[in-house]
Amino acid sequence: QVQLVESGGGLVQAGGSLRLSCAASGRTFSSDGIGWFRQTPGKEREFVGAISWRNGNTHCSDSVKDRFTISRDVAKNTVNLQMNSLKLEDTAVYYCAATSRGYGPWVESLSKYDYWGPGTQVTVSS
């Protein structure tokens, strides 16, 4: 069992940056795949990006891949989401999730994730 907690959300102006972190407790990420998702009211939760804990490979959605970067800190057992050039449409609750299936073609699928954090709000203002 692993517990996930996101941090780093807040209010930022368009064009600014935020860095979200996902901390795990209970066990290390080990060979997990760790994903970031976001959701706005009335919309489905959407994939933002994912990282392989084992080798650091990453994959981000087309809408953020030129602006967001995912990294891992093995010593701290955390995964970070660096968000640059933020846009109004990036406003959402951001969730991290972990899948014990590891990192593979399934990382964009919500149903493949076993553990979820409670989310952190990111609000981008004009």
PDB file of N, CA and C in Angstrom, residues 24-89:
ATOM      1  N   ALA A  24       5.351  10.015  -1.710  1.00  0.00           N
ATOM      2  CA  ALA A  24       4.798   8.703  -1.394  1.00  0.00           C
ATOM      3  C   ALA A  24       5.216   8.277  -0.003  1.00  0.00           C
ATOM      4  N   SER A  25       4.317   7.638   0.685  1.00  0.00           N
ATOM      5  CA  SER A  25       4.628   7.038   1.978  1.00  0.00           C
ATOM      6  C   SER A  25       4.030   5.640   2.020  1.00  0.00           C
ATOM      7  N   GLY A  26       4.532   4.837   2.913  1.00  0.00           N
ATOM      8  CA  GLY A  26       4.059   3.465   3.012  1.00  0.00           C
ATOM      9  C   GLY A  26       5.026   2.493   2.366  1.00  0.00           C
ATOM     10  N   ARG A  27       5.535   2.872   1.217  1.00  0.00           N
ATOM     11  CA  ARG A  27       6.572   2.104   0.556  1.00  0.00           C
ATOM     12  C   ARG A  27       7.206   2.995  -0.502  1.00  0.00           C
ATOM     13  N   THR A  28       8.306   2.570  -1.051  1.00  0.00           N
ATOM     14  CA  THR A  28       8.915   3.349  -2.130  1.00  0.00           C
ATOM     15  C   THR A  28       8.160   3.068  -3.427  1.00  0.00           C
ATOM     16  N   PHE A  29       8.370   3.945  -4.395  1.00  0.00           N
ATOM     17  CA  PHE A  29       7.721   3.774  -5.681  1.00  0.00           C
ATOM     18  C   PHE A  29       8.179   2.495  -6.370  1.00  0.00           C
ATOM     19  N   SER A  30       9.382   2.073  -6.106  1.00  0.00           N
ATOM     20  CA  SER A  30       9.900   0.817  -6.649  1.00  0.00           C
ATOM     21  C   SER A  30       9.851   0.828  -8.173  1.00  0.00           C
ATOM     22  N   SER A  31       9.092  -0.051  -8.782  1.00  0.00           N
ATOM     23  CA  SER A  31       9.027  -0.146 -10.232  1.00  0.00           C
ATOM     24  C   SER A  31       7.745   0.450 -10.796  1.00  0.00           C
ATOM     25  N   ASP A  32       7.118   1.307 -10.025  1.00  0.00           N
ATOM     26  CA  ASP A  32       5.835   1.874 -10.438  1.00  0.00           C
ATOM     27  C   ASP A  32       5.948   2.798 -11.644  1.00  0.00           C
ATOM     28  N   GLY A  33       4.833   2.981 -12.271  1.00  0.00           N
ATOM     29  CA  GLY A  33       4.643   4.097 -13.169  1.00  0.00           C
ATOM     30  C   GLY A  33       3.874   5.148 -12.377  1.00  0.00           C
ATOM     31  N   ILE A  34       4.287   6.396 -12.477  1.00  0.00           N
ATOM     32  CA  ILE A  34       3.632   7.465 -11.739  1.00  0.00           C
ATOM     33  C   ILE A  34       3.086   8.466 -12.751  1.00  0.00           C
ATOM     34  N   GLY A  35       1.838   8.770 -12.613  1.00  0.00           N
ATOM     35  CA  GLY A  35       1.182   9.652 -13.558  1.00  0.00           C
ATOM     36  C   GLY A  35       0.649  10.901 -12.897  1.00  0.00           C
ATOM     37  N   TRP A  36       0.489  11.917 -13.724  1.00  0.00           N
ATOM     38  CA  TRP A  36      -0.179  13.153 -13.316  1.00  0.00           C
ATOM     39  C   TRP A  36      -1.435  13.306 -14.172  1.00  0.00           C
ATOM     40  N   PHE A  37      -2.511  13.655 -13.523  1.00  0.00           N
ATOM     41  CA  PHE A  37      -3.778  13.891 -14.195  1.00  0.00           C
ATOM     42  C   PHE A  37      -4.347  15.205 -13.684  1.00  0.00           C
ATOM     43  N   ARG A  38      -5.310  15.737 -14.415  1.00  0.00           N
ATOM     44  CA  ARG A  38      -5.972  16.947 -13.944  1.00  0.00           C
ATOM     45  C   ARG A  38      -7.448  16.898 -14.283  1.00  0.00           C
ATOM     46  N   GLN A  39      -8.201  17.668 -13.521  1.00  0.00           N
ATOM     47  CA  GLN A  39      -9.646  17.661 -13.718  1.00  0.00           C
ATOM     48  C   GLN A  39     -10.227  19.015 -13.375  1.00  0.00           C
ATOM     49  N   THR A  40     -11.153  19.452 -14.224  1.00  0.00           N
ATOM     50  CA  THR A  40     -11.917  20.657 -13.966  1.00  0.00           C
ATOM     51  C   THR A  40     -13.376  20.262 -13.795  1.00  0.00           C
ATOM     52  N   PRO A  41     -14.148  21.102 -13.118  1.00  0.00           N
ATOM     53  CA  PRO A  41     -15.551  20.755 -12.853  1.00  0.00           C
ATOM     54  C   PRO A  41     -16.323  20.442 -14.130  1.00  0.00           C
ATOM     55  N   GLY A  42     -17.031  19.357 -14.095  1.00  0.00           N
ATOM     56  CA  GLY A  42     -17.854  18.979 -15.227  1.00  0.00           C
ATOM     57  C   GLY A  42     -17.132  18.256 -16.334  1.00  0.00           C
ATOM     58  N   LYS A  43     -15.837  18.069 -16.167  1.00  0.00           N
ATOM     59  CA  LYS A  43     -15.058  17.384 -17.203  1.00  0.00           C
ATOM     60  C   LYS A  43     -14.424  16.117 -16.638  1.00  0.00           C
ATOM     61  N   GLU A  44     -14.083  15.238 -17.546  1.00  0.00           N
ATOM     62  CA  GLU A  44     -13.405  14.014 -17.125  1.00  0.00           C
ATOM     63  C   GLU A  44     -11.958  14.317 -16.732  1.00  0.00           C
ATOM     64  N   ARG A  45     -11.448  13.477 -15.865  1.00  0.00           N
ATOM     65  CA  ARG A  45     -10.051  13.614 -15.480  1.00  0.00           C
ATOM     66  C   ARG A  45      -9.180  13.261 -16.686  1.00  0.00           C
ATOM     67  N   GLU A  46      -8.208  14.096 -16.974  1.00  0.00           N
ATOM     68  CA  GLU A  46      -7.399  13.884 -18.169  1.00  0.00           C
ATOM     69  C   GLU A  46      -5.928  13.657 -17.826  1.00  0.00           C
ATOM     70  N   PHE A  47      -5.294  12.909 -18.669  1.00  0.00           N
ATOM     71  CA  PHE A  47      -3.875  12.585 -18.520  1.00  0.00           C
ATOM     72  C   PHE A  47      -3.012  13.805 -18.819  1.00  0.00           C
ATOM     73  N   VAL A  48      -2.025  14.023 -17.965  1.00  0.00           N
ATOM     74  CA  VAL A  48      -1.069  15.110 -18.177  1.00  0.00           C
ATOM     75  C   VAL A  48       0.295  14.544 -18.556  1.00  0.00           C
ATOM     76  N   GLY A  49       0.780  13.597 -17.785  1.00  0.00           N
ATOM     77  CA  GLY A  49       2.077  13.004 -18.064  1.00  0.00           C
ATOM     78  C   GLY A  49       2.368  11.870 -17.102  1.00  0.00           C
ATOM     79  N   ALA A  50       3.423  11.132 -17.395  1.00  0.00           N
ATOM     80  CA  ALA A  50       3.793  10.004 -16.551  1.00  0.00           C
ATOM     81  C   ALA A  50       5.295   9.790 -16.606  1.00  0.00           C
ATOM     82  N   ILE A  51       5.792   9.098 -15.596  1.00  0.00           N
ATOM     83  CA  ILE A  51       7.221   8.810 -15.527  1.00  0.00           C
ATOM     84  C   ILE A  51       7.426   7.390 -15.024  1.00  0.00           C
ATOM     85  N   SER A  52       8.431   6.763 -15.570  1.00  0.00           N
ATOM     86  CA  SER A  52       8.848   5.458 -15.077  1.00  0.00           C
ATOM     87  C   SER A  52       9.766   5.661 -13.881  1.00  0.00           C
ATOM     88  N   TRP A  53       9.386   5.111 -12.746  1.00  0.00           N
ATOM     89  CA  TRP A  53      10.260   5.260 -11.582  1.00  0.00           C
ATOM     90  C   TRP A  53      11.561   4.500 -11.795  1.00  0.00           C
ATOM     91  N   ARG A  54      11.506   3.434 -12.538  1.00  0.00           N
ATOM     92  CA  ARG A  54      12.681   2.578 -12.708  1.00  0.00           C
ATOM     93  C   ARG A  54      13.782   3.264 -13.501  1.00  0.00           C
ATOM     94  N   ASN A  55      13.415   3.915 -14.634  1.00  0.00           N
ATOM     95  CA  ASN A  55      14.470   4.478 -15.491  1.00  0.00           C
ATOM     96  C   ASN A  55      14.272   5.952 -15.826  1.00  0.00           C
ATOM     97  N   GLY A  56      13.202   6.564 -15.313  1.00  0.00           N
ATOM     98  CA  GLY A  56      13.011   7.995 -15.525  1.00  0.00           C
ATOM     99  C   GLY A  56      12.419   8.376 -16.864  1.00  0.00           C
ATOM    100  N   ASN A  57      12.055   7.411 -17.695  1.00  0.00           N
ATOM    101  CA  ASN A  57      11.412   7.746 -18.964  1.00  0.00           C
ATOM    102  C   ASN A  57      10.112   8.487 -18.708  1.00  0.00           C
ATOM    103  N   THR A  58       9.823   9.459 -19.548  1.00  0.00           N
ATOM    104  CA  THR A  58       8.617  10.249 -19.358  1.00  0.00           C
ATOM    105  C   THR A  58       7.804  10.338 -20.645  1.00  0.00           C
ATOM    106  N   HIS A  59       6.563  10.675 -20.453  1.00  0.00           N
ATOM    107  CA  HIS A  59       5.640  10.878 -21.575  1.00  0.00           C
ATOM    108  C   HIS A  59       4.608  11.886 -21.121  1.00  0.00           C
ATOM    109  N   CYS A  60       4.416  12.938 -21.921  1.00  0.00           N
ATOM    110  CA  CYS A  60       3.424  13.959 -21.589  1.00  0.00           C
ATOM    111  C   CYS A  60       2.422  14.097 -22.714  1.00  0.00           C
ATOM    112  N   SER A  61       1.262  14.591 -22.375  1.00  0.00           N
ATOM    113  CA  SER A  61       0.234  14.807 -23.378  1.00  0.00           C
ATOM    114  C   SER A  61       0.660  15.917 -24.330  1.00  0.00           C
ATOM    115  N   ASP A  62       0.076  15.909 -25.502  1.00  0.00           N
ATOM    116  CA  ASP A  62       0.431  16.913 -26.506  1.00  0.00           C
ATOM    117  C   ASP A  62       0.159  18.328 -26.024  1.00  0.00           C
ATOM    118  N   SER A  63      -0.852  18.483 -25.189  1.00  0.00           N
ATOM    119  CA  SER A  63      -1.240  19.832 -24.756  1.00  0.00           C
ATOM    120  C   SER A  63      -0.237  20.464 -23.793  1.00  0.00           C
ATOM    121  N   VAL A  64       0.623  19.655 -23.190  1.00  0.00           N
ATOM    122  CA  VAL A  64       1.558  20.209 -22.198  1.00  0.00           C
ATOM    123  C   VAL A  64       3.012  19.865 -22.474  1.00  0.00           C
ATOM    124  N   LYS A  65       3.295  19.023 -23.440  1.00  0.00           N
ATOM    125  CA  LYS A  65       4.642  18.448 -23.562  1.00  0.00           C
ATOM    126  C   LYS A  65       5.722  19.489 -23.809  1.00  0.00           C
ATOM    127  N   ASP A  66       5.374  20.630 -24.349  1.00  0.00           N
ATOM    128  CA  ASP A  66       6.382  21.665 -24.583  1.00  0.00           C
ATOM    129  C   ASP A  66       6.528  22.607 -23.393  1.00  0.00           C
ATOM    130  N   ARG A  67       5.713  22.409 -22.374  1.00  0.00           N
ATOM    131  CA  ARG A  67       5.706  23.332 -21.236  1.00  0.00           C
ATOM    132  C   ARG A  67       5.914  22.646 -19.890  1.00  0.00           C
ATOM    133  N   PHE A  68       5.517  21.394 -19.800  1.00  0.00           N
ATOM    134  CA  PHE A  68       5.598  20.667 -18.528  1.00  0.00           C
ATOM    135  C   PHE A  68       6.696  19.617 -18.579  1.00  0.00           C
ATOM    136  N   THR A  69       7.336  19.414 -17.452  1.00  0.00           N
ATOM    137  CA  THR A  69       8.386  18.402 -17.346  1.00  0.00           C
ATOM    138  C   THR A  69       8.165  17.582 -16.080  1.00  0.00           C
ATOM    139  N   ILE A  70       8.311  16.285 -16.219  1.00  0.00           N
ATOM    140  CA  ILE A  70       8.184  15.393 -15.067  1.00  0.00           C
ATOM    141  C   ILE A  70       9.564  14.846 -14.707  1.00  0.00           C
ATOM    142  N   SER A  71       9.819  14.801 -13.412  1.00  0.00           N
ATOM    143  CA  SER A  71      11.098  14.256 -12.944  1.00  0.00           C
ATOM    144  C   SER A  71      10.863  13.487 -11.648  1.00  0.00           C
ATOM    145  N   ARG A  72      11.860  12.745 -11.258  1.00  0.00           N
ATOM    146  CA  ARG A  72      11.750  11.997 -10.007  1.00  0.00           C
ATOM    147  C   ARG A  72      12.962  12.272  -9.127  1.00  0.00           C
ATOM    148  N   ASP A  73      12.742  12.219  -7.830  1.00  0.00           N
ATOM    149  CA  ASP A  73      13.802  12.380  -6.846  1.00  0.00           C
ATOM    150  C   ASP A  73      13.831  11.094  -6.040  1.00  0.00           C
ATOM    151  N   VAL A  74      14.762  10.236  -6.373  1.00  0.00           N
ATOM    152  CA  VAL A  74      14.811   8.924  -5.750  1.00  0.00           C
ATOM    153  C   VAL A  74      15.068   9.027  -4.252  1.00  0.00           C
ATOM    154  N   ALA A  75      15.941   9.943  -3.855  1.00  0.00           N
ATOM    155  CA  ALA A  75      16.284  10.072  -2.437  1.00  0.00           C
ATOM    156  C   ALA A  75      15.074  10.475  -1.608  1.00  0.00           C
ATOM    157  N   LYS A  76      14.207  11.296  -2.201  1.00  0.00           N
ATOM    158  CA  LYS A  76      13.043  11.782  -1.460  1.00  0.00           C
ATOM    159  C   LYS A  76      11.773  10.979  -1.761  1.00  0.00           C
ATOM    160  N   ASN A  77      11.890  10.034  -2.676  1.00  0.00           N
ATOM    161  CA  ASN A  77      10.717   9.230  -3.054  1.00  0.00           C
ATOM    162  C   ASN A  77       9.569  10.123  -3.521  1.00  0.00           C
ATOM    163  N   THR A  78       9.907  11.101  -4.340  1.00  0.00           N
ATOM    164  CA  THR A  78       8.909  12.033  -4.851  1.00  0.00           C
ATOM    165  C   THR A  78       9.007  12.155  -6.375  1.00  0.00           C
ATOM    166  N   VAL A  79       7.908  12.576  -6.946  1.00  0.00           N
ATOM    167  CA  VAL A  79       7.834  12.876  -8.375  1.00  0.00           C
ATOM    168  C   VAL A  79       7.394  14.319  -8.506  1.00  0.00           C
ATOM    169  N   ASN A  80       8.050  15.037  -9.399  1.00  0.00           N
ATOM    170  CA  ASN A  80       7.759  16.456  -9.576  1.00  0.00           C
ATOM    171  C   ASN A  80       7.172  16.744 -10.950  1.00  0.00           C
ATOM    172  N   LEU A  81       6.317  17.724 -10.986  1.00  0.00           N
ATOM    173  CA  LEU A  81       5.750  18.202 -12.248  1.00  0.00           C
ATOM    174  C   LEU A  81       6.062  19.689 -12.339  1.00  0.00           C
ATOM    175  N   GLN A  82       7.016  20.019 -13.187  1.00  0.00           N
ATOM    176  CA  GLN A  82       7.382  21.409 -13.412  1.00  0.00           C
ATOM    177  C   GLN A  82       6.514  21.960 -14.528  1.00  0.00           C
ATOM    178  N   MET A  83       5.767  22.998 -14.204  1.00  0.00           N
ATOM    179  CA  MET A  83       4.826  23.566 -15.160  1.00  0.00           C
ATOM    180  C   MET A  83       5.257  24.984 -15.491  1.00  0.00           C
ATOM    181  N   ASN A  84       5.608  25.217 -16.731  1.00  0.00           N
ATOM    182  CA  ASN A  84       6.041  26.528 -17.199  1.00  0.00           C
ATOM    183  C   ASN A  84       5.051  27.080 -18.208  1.00  0.00           C
ATOM    184  N   SER A  85       5.145  28.372 -18.437  1.00  0.00           N
ATOM    185  CA  SER A  85       4.290  29.037 -19.429  1.00  0.00           C
ATOM    186  C   SER A  85       2.831  28.659 -19.228  1.00  0.00           C
ATOM    187  N   LEU A  86       2.383  28.760 -18.007  1.00  0.00           N
ATOM    188  CA  LEU A  86       1.029  28.318 -17.683  1.00  0.00           C
ATOM    189  C   LEU A  86      -0.022  29.151 -18.393  1.00  0.00           C
ATOM    190  N   LYS A  87      -1.091  28.482 -18.780  1.00  0.00           N
ATOM    191  CA  LYS A  87      -2.202  29.111 -19.485  1.00  0.00           C
ATOM    192  C   LYS A  87      -3.463  29.017 -18.623  1.00  0.00           C
ATOM    193  N   LEU A  88      -4.424  29.845 -18.967  1.00  0.00           N
ATOM    194  CA  LEU A  88      -5.684  29.819 -18.224  1.00  0.00           C
ATOM    195  C   LEU A  88      -6.297  28.420 -18.221  1.00  0.00           C
ATOM    196  N   GLU A  89      -6.154  27.737 -19.344  1.00  0.00           N
ATOM    197  CA  GLU A  89      -6.765  26.410 -19.464  1.00  0.00           C
ATOM    198  C   GLU A  89      -6.039  25.337 -18.676  1.00  0.00           C
TER     199      GLU A  89
END
